[in-house]
Amino acid sequence: MSDLYRLLPGEMDALVTGLGVARYRADQLLQALYHSFPARVDDITLLPVGLRERLQAEGYRTGAATEVHRVVSDDGQTTKLLLRMDGGTLIETVLMQYAEEGESHPRSTVCVSTQAGCAMGCVFCATGQMGFERNLHAEEVVAQVVHVARLLAARGQHVTNVVFMGMGEPLANYAETMRAVRLLTHPRAFGLAQRSITISTVGVIHGIERLAEEGMQVGLAISLHAPNDALRRQLVPTAAPGSVRALVKAGKRYFERTGRRVTFEYALIAGVNDTPELARELATLLRGSQSHVNLIPVNPTSGEFRRPPRRQVLAFERILRDGGVTCTVRVEKGTEISAACGQLRTTAAAEADATAPGAAAPVSPRSGPSQTPSPAR
Ligand code: SAH
Ligand code: SF4
């Protein structure tokens, strides 16, 4: 099965002309794919029936994702989806919405997964504890955004931002991640501004270096979590020796090459990396680096990690600011629906176990069955 959402516009032109059809049909096809989000090739009624049949005969489909589970936070601002991909692979996608002052539409950010599971093993991350299953293809990343775009279109809203902060390590799946970024930003495809995309990495240095040379304006977030190697390697067991300094250097280089300030993410864990001493060490490390710190009070997983009390988080933030480092504390969204990376799949699997045998789709207290029609294959 080939997927039309894999093809970059130039490849779509080649596909159409290769079938002996005029090139403007490729424009129509792209228009339909990225504005109407058709579930099936046959739904692309802009195209003549004959061409639709040819595409189907060639084995083309529109989108790989089937929604199997949906959970909405109490305030309605966070929607977490469990999507099934080819081979039964389950991945998570999250929609986060924020009302913006003076704007009639909310900011609607889609958080996409790039891998099923993850090989990096971060101790506080539910995905890391699952281990690695497989890389996702570019069209499976695009399918996540298109799935949410379809859901939003029904409400007269649209996707405004995409963050690569779901399951997996985007830069360990570099080629497919970049193809997805190109599809999401190409003016003839999804058409988001490059600046509306952020890639979060645990710190794959050669991937950051490559990304800096792409000539793109994509935002970069580096998950640092500690100001020194000894502590970082406790939290990110696969981190190489010397990774802290190497990442600060790679971040500076990214800024020089792209003009975009890098964000260092720091998951704050009570009693582990939240002390005033560590805040001072972090401030010294990052001072003058033109970067920004995003403090994320950790979302408790099944592990033993807890978020620090609010005053401790604010004290950490103040030390960084006083030390000359710009800093924000991430607004917690969707905690009660397990919105941290990998948590929904873990919860759903546990609940499926608890209700097996013969259990249908896993259902958690605040969820109902999927309410959108699943796109056909
Ligand atoms: N693999 C990439 C991107 C996916 S994780 C990375 O690690 O950057 C996206 C972000 O979620 C990372 O900053 C990660 O550290 C953070 N994260 C993972 N588990 C978390 C948890 N339980 N609580 C808070 N943040 C978490
Ligand atoms: Fe992988 Fe990121 Fe989770 Fe670490 S935090 S295990 S790199 S997904």
Coordinates of C-alpha atoms and ligand atoms in Angstrom, one line a residue:
M1 CA 0.0 0.0 0.0
S2 CA 1.4 3.4 -0.9
D3 CA 0.2 6.6 0.8
L4 CA -0.6 9.9 -1.0
Y5 CA 0.4 11.7 2.2
R6 CA 4.0 10.5 1.7
L7 CA 4.5 12.4 -1.5
L8 CA 6.1 15.8 -1.7
P9 CA 4.5 18.1 -4.2
G10 CA 7.3 17.5 -6.8
E11 CA 6.7 13.7 -6.4
M12 CA 3.0 14.2 -6.8
D13 CA 3.6 16.0 -10.1
A14 CA 5.7 13.1 -11.2
L15 CA 3.1 10.6 -10.1
V16 CA 0.3 12.3 -12.0
T17 CA 2.3 13.0 -15.2
G18 CA 3.6 9.5 -15.1
L19 CA 0.0 8.3 -15.3
G20 CA -0.4 10.4 -18.4
V21 CA -2.6 13.0 -16.8
A22 CA -2.1 16.8 -16.9
R23 CA 0.0 18.4 -14.1
Y24 CA -2.8 20.6 -12.7
R25 CA -4.4 17.4 -11.4
A26 CA -1.5 17.2 -8.9
D27 CA -2.5 20.6 -7.6
Q28 CA -6.1 19.4 -7.3
L29 CA -5.0 16.3 -5.5
L30 CA -2.8 18.3 -3.0
Q31 CA -5.6 20.8 -2.6
A32 CA -8.0 18.0 -1.6
L33 CA -5.5 16.2 0.6
Y34 CA -4.5 19.2 2.6
H35 CA -7.8 21.2 2.7
S36 CA -10.6 18.5 2.7
F37 CA -8.7 15.7 4.4
P38 CA -10.5 12.9 2.5
A39 CA -10.7 9.5 4.2
R40 CA -10.5 7.6 0.9
V41 CA -9.1 8.2 -2.5
D42 CA -12.7 7.9 -3.8
D43 CA -13.7 10.9 -1.6
I44 CA -11.5 13.2 -3.8
T45 CA -14.4 14.2 -5.9
L46 CA -12.4 17.0 -7.5
L47 CA -10.7 14.3 -9.6
P48 CA -12.4 12.4 -12.4
V49 CA -13.6 9.0 -11.5
G50 CA -11.1 7.4 -13.9
L51 CA -8.1 9.0 -12.2
R52 CA -9.4 7.9 -8.7
E53 CA -9.7 4.4 -10.0
R54 CA -6.2 4.5 -11.4
L55 CA -4.7 5.7 -8.1
Q56 CA -6.5 3.0 -6.2
A57 CA -5.4 0.4 -8.7
E58 CA -1.8 1.6 -8.1
G59 CA -2.4 0.9 -4.4
Y60 CA -2.7 4.5 -3.2
R61 CA -4.6 5.4 0.0
T62 CA -5.1 8.6 2.0
G63 CA -3.8 8.2 5.5
A64 CA -2.6 5.5 7.8
A65 CA -4.2 6.4 11.1
T66 CA -7.3 4.9 12.8
E67 CA -8.5 6.4 16.0
V68 CA -9.0 3.8 18.7
H69 CA -9.3 5.9 21.8
R70 CA -9.9 9.5 22.7
V71 CA -9.7 11.3 26.1
V72 CA -10.6 15.0 26.6
S73 CA -9.4 16.9 29.6
D74 CA -12.0 18.4 32.0
D75 CA -11.5 21.9 30.6
G76 CA -11.8 20.7 27.0
Q77 CA -8.4 22.2 26.1
T78 CA -6.4 19.0 25.8
T79 CA -7.5 16.0 23.6
K80 CA -5.4 12.9 23.7
L81 CA -5.7 10.4 20.9
L82 CA -4.5 6.8 20.7
L83 CA -4.1 6.0 17.0
R84 CA -3.5 2.7 15.3
M85 CA -1.0 2.6 12.5
D86 CA 0.0 -0.2 10.1
G87 CA 0.8 -3.5 11.7
G88 CA -1.4 -2.6 14.7
T89 CA 1.2 -0.2 16.1
L90 CA -0.3 2.1 18.7
I91 CA 0.9 5.7 19.1
E92 CA -0.3 8.9 20.8
T93 CA -1.1 12.3 19.4
V94 CA -2.2 15.2 21.6
L95 CA -4.1 18.4 20.7
M96 CA -3.5 21.3 23.0
Q97 CA -5.6 24.5 22.6
Y98 CA -5.1 27.9 24.1
A99 CA -7.4 30.8 23.7
E100 CA -5.4 33.8 22.4
E101 CA -6.3 37.3 23.2
G102 CA -7.7 39.2 20.3
E103 CA -7.9 36.1 18.2
S104 CA -11.2 34.5 17.1
H105 CA -9.6 31.1 16.9
P106 CA -7.6 29.3 19.6
R107 CA -4.0 28.4 19.1
S108 CA -4.2 24.7 18.2
T109 CA -1.0 22.8 18.7
V110 CA -0.6 19.1 17.6
C111 CA 2.0 17.1 19.5
V112 CA 3.1 14.2 17.2
S113 CA 4.9 11.0 17.8
T114 CA 7.9 10.0 15.5
Q115 CA 8.5 6.5 16.8
A116 CA 6.4 3.8 18.5
G117 CA 8.2 3.5 21.9
C118 CA 11.7 4.9 22.3
A119 CA 15.2 3.5 22.7
M120 CA 16.5 6.3 24.9
G121 CA 15.2 5.0 28.2
C122 CA 14.7 8.3 30.1
V123 CA 13.8 7.1 33.6
F124 CA 10.8 9.5 34.1
C125 CA 9.2 8.9 30.7
A126 CA 6.5 6.4 30.1
T127 CA 7.5 6.0 26.4
G128 CA 11.1 5.4 27.5
Q129 CA 10.0 2.6 29.8
M130 CA 8.2 0.8 26.9
G131 CA 11.4 0.3 24.9
F132 CA 11.6 0.8 21.2
E133 CA 9.1 -0.7 18.8
R134 CA 9.6 0.9 15.4
N135 CA 10.2 4.2 13.5
L136 CA 7.2 5.9 12.1
H137 CA 7.1 6.8 8.4
A138 CA 6.7 10.4 7.4
E139 CA 3.1 9.7 6.2
E140 CA 2.3 8.4 9.6
V141 CA 3.5 11.6 11.2
V142 CA 1.5 13.7 8.6
A143 CA -1.5 11.4 9.3
Q144 CA -1.5 12.4 12.9
V145 CA -1.7 16.1 12.0
V146 CA -4.3 15.5 9.3
H147 CA -6.4 13.4 11.7
V148 CA -6.5 16.3 14.1
A149 CA -7.0 18.9 11.3
R150 CA -10.1 16.9 10.2
L151 CA -11.4 16.9 13.8
L152 CA -10.8 20.7 14.1
A153 CA -12.3 21.4 10.6
A154 CA -15.6 20.0 11.9
R155 CA -15.5 22.8 14.5
G156 CA -14.4 25.5 12.1
Q157 CA -10.9 25.5 13.5
H158 CA -7.5 24.6 12.2
V159 CA -4.1 23.4 13.2
T160 CA -1.8 26.4 14.0
N161 CA 1.4 24.7 15.4
V162 CA 3.0 21.2 15.4
V163 CA 5.5 20.1 18.1
F164 CA 7.5 16.9 17.7
M165 CA 7.2 16.1 21.4
G166 CA 5.1 12.9 21.4
M167 CA 6.5 9.4 21.6
G168 CA 10.0 8.7 20.3
E169 CA 13.1 10.6 19.4
P170 CA 12.6 12.6 16.2
L171 CA 16.3 13.0 15.4
A172 CA 16.9 9.2 15.7
N173 CA 14.4 8.9 12.8
Y174 CA 15.9 11.8 10.9
A175 CA 15.0 11.3 7.3
E176 CA 11.3 10.5 8.0
T177 CA 11.0 13.4 10.5
M178 CA 12.4 15.8 7.9
R179 CA 10.2 14.5 5.2
A180 CA 7.2 15.1 7.5
V181 CA 8.5 18.6 8.3
R182 CA 8.7 19.4 4.6
L183 CA 5.2 18.0 3.9
L184 CA 3.8 20.0 6.8
T185 CA 5.5 23.2 5.7
H186 CA 5.4 23.1 1.9
P187 CA 3.0 25.8 0.6
R188 CA 1.5 23.3 -1.8
A189 CA 1.1 20.7 0.9
F190 CA 0.0 21.4 4.6
G191 CA 1.5 24.9 4.4
L192 CA 2.4 25.7 8.0
A193 CA 5.1 28.3 8.6
Q194 CA 8.4 26.7 9.5
R195 CA 8.4 28.8 12.6
S196 CA 5.2 27.1 13.7
I197 CA 7.1 23.8 14.1
T198 CA 9.2 22.7 17.0
I199 CA 11.4 19.6 17.2
S200 CA 12.2 18.4 20.6
T201 CA 15.3 16.1 21.0
V202 CA 16.9 14.3 23.8
G203 CA 20.2 15.5 22.3
V204 CA 21.2 13.6 19.2
I205 CA 24.2 15.8 18.4
H206 CA 24.8 14.9 14.8
G207 CA 21.0 15.3 14.2
I208 CA 21.1 18.8 15.7
E209 CA 24.1 19.7 13.5
R210 CA 22.3 18.4 10.4
L211 CA 19.2 20.2 11.2
A212 CA 21.1 23.5 11.6
E213 CA 22.3 23.1 8.0
E214 CA 18.9 22.5 6.5
G215 CA 18.3 26.2 5.9
M216 CA 15.0 25.9 7.8
Q217 CA 13.4 28.1 10.5
V218 CA 12.2 25.2 12.6
G219 CA 12.3 25.7 16.4
L220 CA 14.5 23.4 18.4
A221 CA 14.0 22.2 22.0
I222 CA 16.8 20.2 23.7
S223 CA 15.8 18.0 26.7
L224 CA 18.7 18.8 29.1
H225 CA 17.2 17.9 32.5
A226 CA 20.4 18.4 34.4
P227 CA 23.3 20.9 34.5
N228 CA 26.1 18.3 34.8
D229 CA 26.9 14.9 33.3
A230 CA 26.7 12.7 36.4
L231 CA 23.1 13.7 37.1
R232 CA 22.1 13.8 33.4
R233 CA 23.2 10.2 32.9
Q234 CA 21.1 9.1 35.8
L235 CA 18.0 10.6 34.1
V236 CA 18.9 9.9 30.5
P237 CA 20.9 6.6 30.8
T238 CA 21.8 6.6 27.1
A239 CA 23.4 10.1 27.2
A240 CA 27.1 10.1 26.1
P241 CA 29.8 11.3 28.5
G242 CA 30.2 15.0 28.1
S243 CA 26.7 15.5 26.6
V244 CA 25.8 18.5 28.7
R245 CA 28.6 20.7 27.3
A246 CA 28.2 19.2 23.8
L247 CA 24.5 20.1 23.8
V248 CA 25.0 23.7 25.0
K249 CA 27.6 24.1 22.2
A250 CA 25.2 22.5 19.6
G251 CA 22.5 24.8 20.8
K252 CA 24.7 27.9 20.2
R253 CA 25.6 26.7 16.8
Y254 CA 21.9 26.1 15.9
F255 CA 21.2 29.7 17.0
E256 CA 24.1 31.1 14.9
R257 CA 23.0 29.1 11.8
T258 CA 19.2 29.7 12.0
G259 CA 18.8 32.8 14.1
R260 CA 16.3 30.8 16.2
R261 CA 16.8 30.7 20.0
V262 CA 17.0 27.2 21.3
T263 CA 14.9 26.1 24.3
F264 CA 16.4 23.8 26.9
E265 CA 13.7 21.6 28.5
Y266 CA 14.2 20.7 32.1
A267 CA 11.8 18.2 33.7
L268 CA 11.8 19.1 37.3
I269 CA 11.7 16.1 39.6
A270 CA 11.3 16.5 43.4
G271 CA 14.4 15.7 45.3
V272 CA 16.4 14.8 42.2
N273 CA 17.2 17.9 40.0
D274 CA 15.3 20.7 41.7
T275 CA 17.7 22.1 44.3
P276 CA 18.8 25.8 44.4
E277 CA 22.5 24.6 43.9
L278 CA 21.5 22.9 40.6
A279 CA 19.6 26.0 39.5
R280 CA 22.7 28.1 40.0
E281 CA 24.8 25.5 38.2
L282 CA 22.3 25.6 35.3
A283 CA 22.4 29.4 35.2
T284 CA 26.2 29.5 35.0
L285 CA 26.1 26.9 32.3
L286 CA 23.6 28.7 30.1
R287 CA 24.4 32.4 30.8
G288 CA 25.2 34.2 27.5
S289 CA 24.1 31.3 25.4
Q290 CA 21.0 33.1 24.0
S291 CA 18.9 30.2 24.9
H292 CA 15.7 29.9 26.9
V293 CA 14.8 27.3 29.6
N294 CA 11.4 25.6 29.8
L295 CA 10.8 24.1 33.3
I296 CA 8.4 21.2 33.1
P297 CA 7.2 19.9 36.5
V298 CA 7.4 16.2 35.9
N299 CA 4.1 14.4 35.1
P300 CA 4.1 11.4 37.5
T301 CA 4.3 8.1 35.6
S302 CA 4.2 4.7 37.2
G303 CA 7.7 5.4 38.5
E304 CA 8.7 6.9 41.7
F305 CA 9.1 10.5 40.4
R306 CA 7.1 13.4 41.8
R307 CA 6.9 17.0 40.8
P308 CA 8.3 19.5 43.3
P309 CA 6.0 21.7 45.3
R310 CA 5.0 24.9 43.5
R311 CA 7.2 27.2 45.6
Q312 CA 10.3 25.0 44.8
V313 CA 9.5 25.4 41.1
L314 CA 9.2 29.2 41.4
A315 CA 12.4 29.4 43.4
F316 CA 14.2 27.4 40.7
E317 CA 12.8 29.8 38.1
R318 CA 13.9 32.9 40.1
I319 CA 17.5 31.7 40.4
L320 CA 17.7 31.2 36.7
R321 CA 16.2 34.6 35.9
D322 CA 18.5 36.3 38.5
G323 CA 21.3 34.4 36.9
G324 CA 20.5 36.0 33.5
V325 CA 18.7 33.1 31.9
T326 CA 15.3 33.6 30.4
C327 CA 12.9 30.9 31.7
T328 CA 9.3 29.9 31.7
V329 CA 7.4 27.2 33.6
R330 CA 5.3 25.1 31.4
V331 CA 1.6 25.4 32.1
E332 CA 0.4 22.0 33.0
K333 CA -2.2 20.7 30.7
G334 CA -4.1 17.5 30.7
T335 CA -2.4 16.0 33.7
E336 CA -5.6 14.2 34.7
I337 CA -5.8 12.5 31.3
S338 CA -2.2 11.3 31.4
A339 CA -1.1 13.8 28.8
A340 CA 2.6 13.2 29.3
C341 CA 4.4 11.3 26.6
G342 CA 3.6 7.6 26.4
Q343 CA 1.2 7.7 29.3
L344 CA -2.1 7.0 27.5
R345 CA -0.8 4.0 25.7
T346 CA 0.6 2.6 29.0
T347 CA -2.7 3.3 30.8
A348 CA -4.8 1.8 28.0
A349 CA -2.6 -1.3 27.9
A350 CA -2.9 -1.8 31.7
E351 CA -6.7 -1.3 31.5
A352 CA -7.0 -3.7 28.6
D353 CA -5.1 -6.3 30.7
A354 CA -7.4 -5.7 33.6
T355 CA -10.5 -6.2 31.5
A356 CA -9.2 -9.1 29.4
P357 CA -10.1 -11.6 28.1
G358 CA -12.4 -10.6 25.3
A359 CA -12.2 -6.9 26.2
A360 CA -13.1 -4.4 23.6
A361 CA -11.3 -1.1 23.3
P362 CA -9.8 0.0 26.6
V363 CA -11.9 2.7 28.3
S364 CA -10.7 4.9 31.1
P365 CA -13.0 6.8 33.5
R366 CA -13.1 10.1 31.5
S367 CA -13.3 8.6 28.1
G368 CA -15.8 7.3 25.8
P369 CA -15.3 5.4 22.6
S370 CA -13.9 7.2 19.6
Q371 CA -16.3 9.7 18.2
T372 CA -14.8 10.3 14.8
P373 CA -15.2 8.1 11.9
S374 CA -12.0 6.2 11.3
P375 CA -10.4 7.1 8.0
A376 CA -10.6 4.1 5.7
R377 CA -7.4 2.5 4.4
Ligands
SAH1 N1 12.4 12.4 22.6 C1 12.2 13.8 22.5 C2 10.8 14.3 22.2 C3 9.7 13.5 22.9 S1 9.6 13.7 24.7 C4 12.8 14.4 23.8 O1 13.1 13.7 24.8 O2 12.9 15.6 23.8 C5 9.1 15.4 24.8 C6 9.4 16.1 26.1 O3 8.6 15.5 27.2 C7 10.8 16.0 26.6 O4 11.3 17.2 27.0 C8 10.7 15.0 27.7 O5 11.8 15.1 28.6 C9 9.4 15.3 28.3 N2 8.8 14.3 29.2 C10 8.8 13.0 29.0 N3 8.2 12.3 30.1 C11 7.8 13.3 30.9 C12 7.1 13.3 32.1 N4 6.7 12.2 32.7 N5 6.9 14.6 32.7 C13 7.2 15.7 32.1 N6 7.9 15.8 30.9 C14 8.2 14.6 30.3
SF4_2 FE1 12.5 9.0 24.4 FE2 12.1 11.6 24.8 FE3 10.9 9.8 26.4 FE4 13.5 10.2 26.5 S1 11.9 11.7 27.0 S2 12.5 8.2 26.5 S3 14.1 10.6 24.4 S4 10.6 10.0 24.2

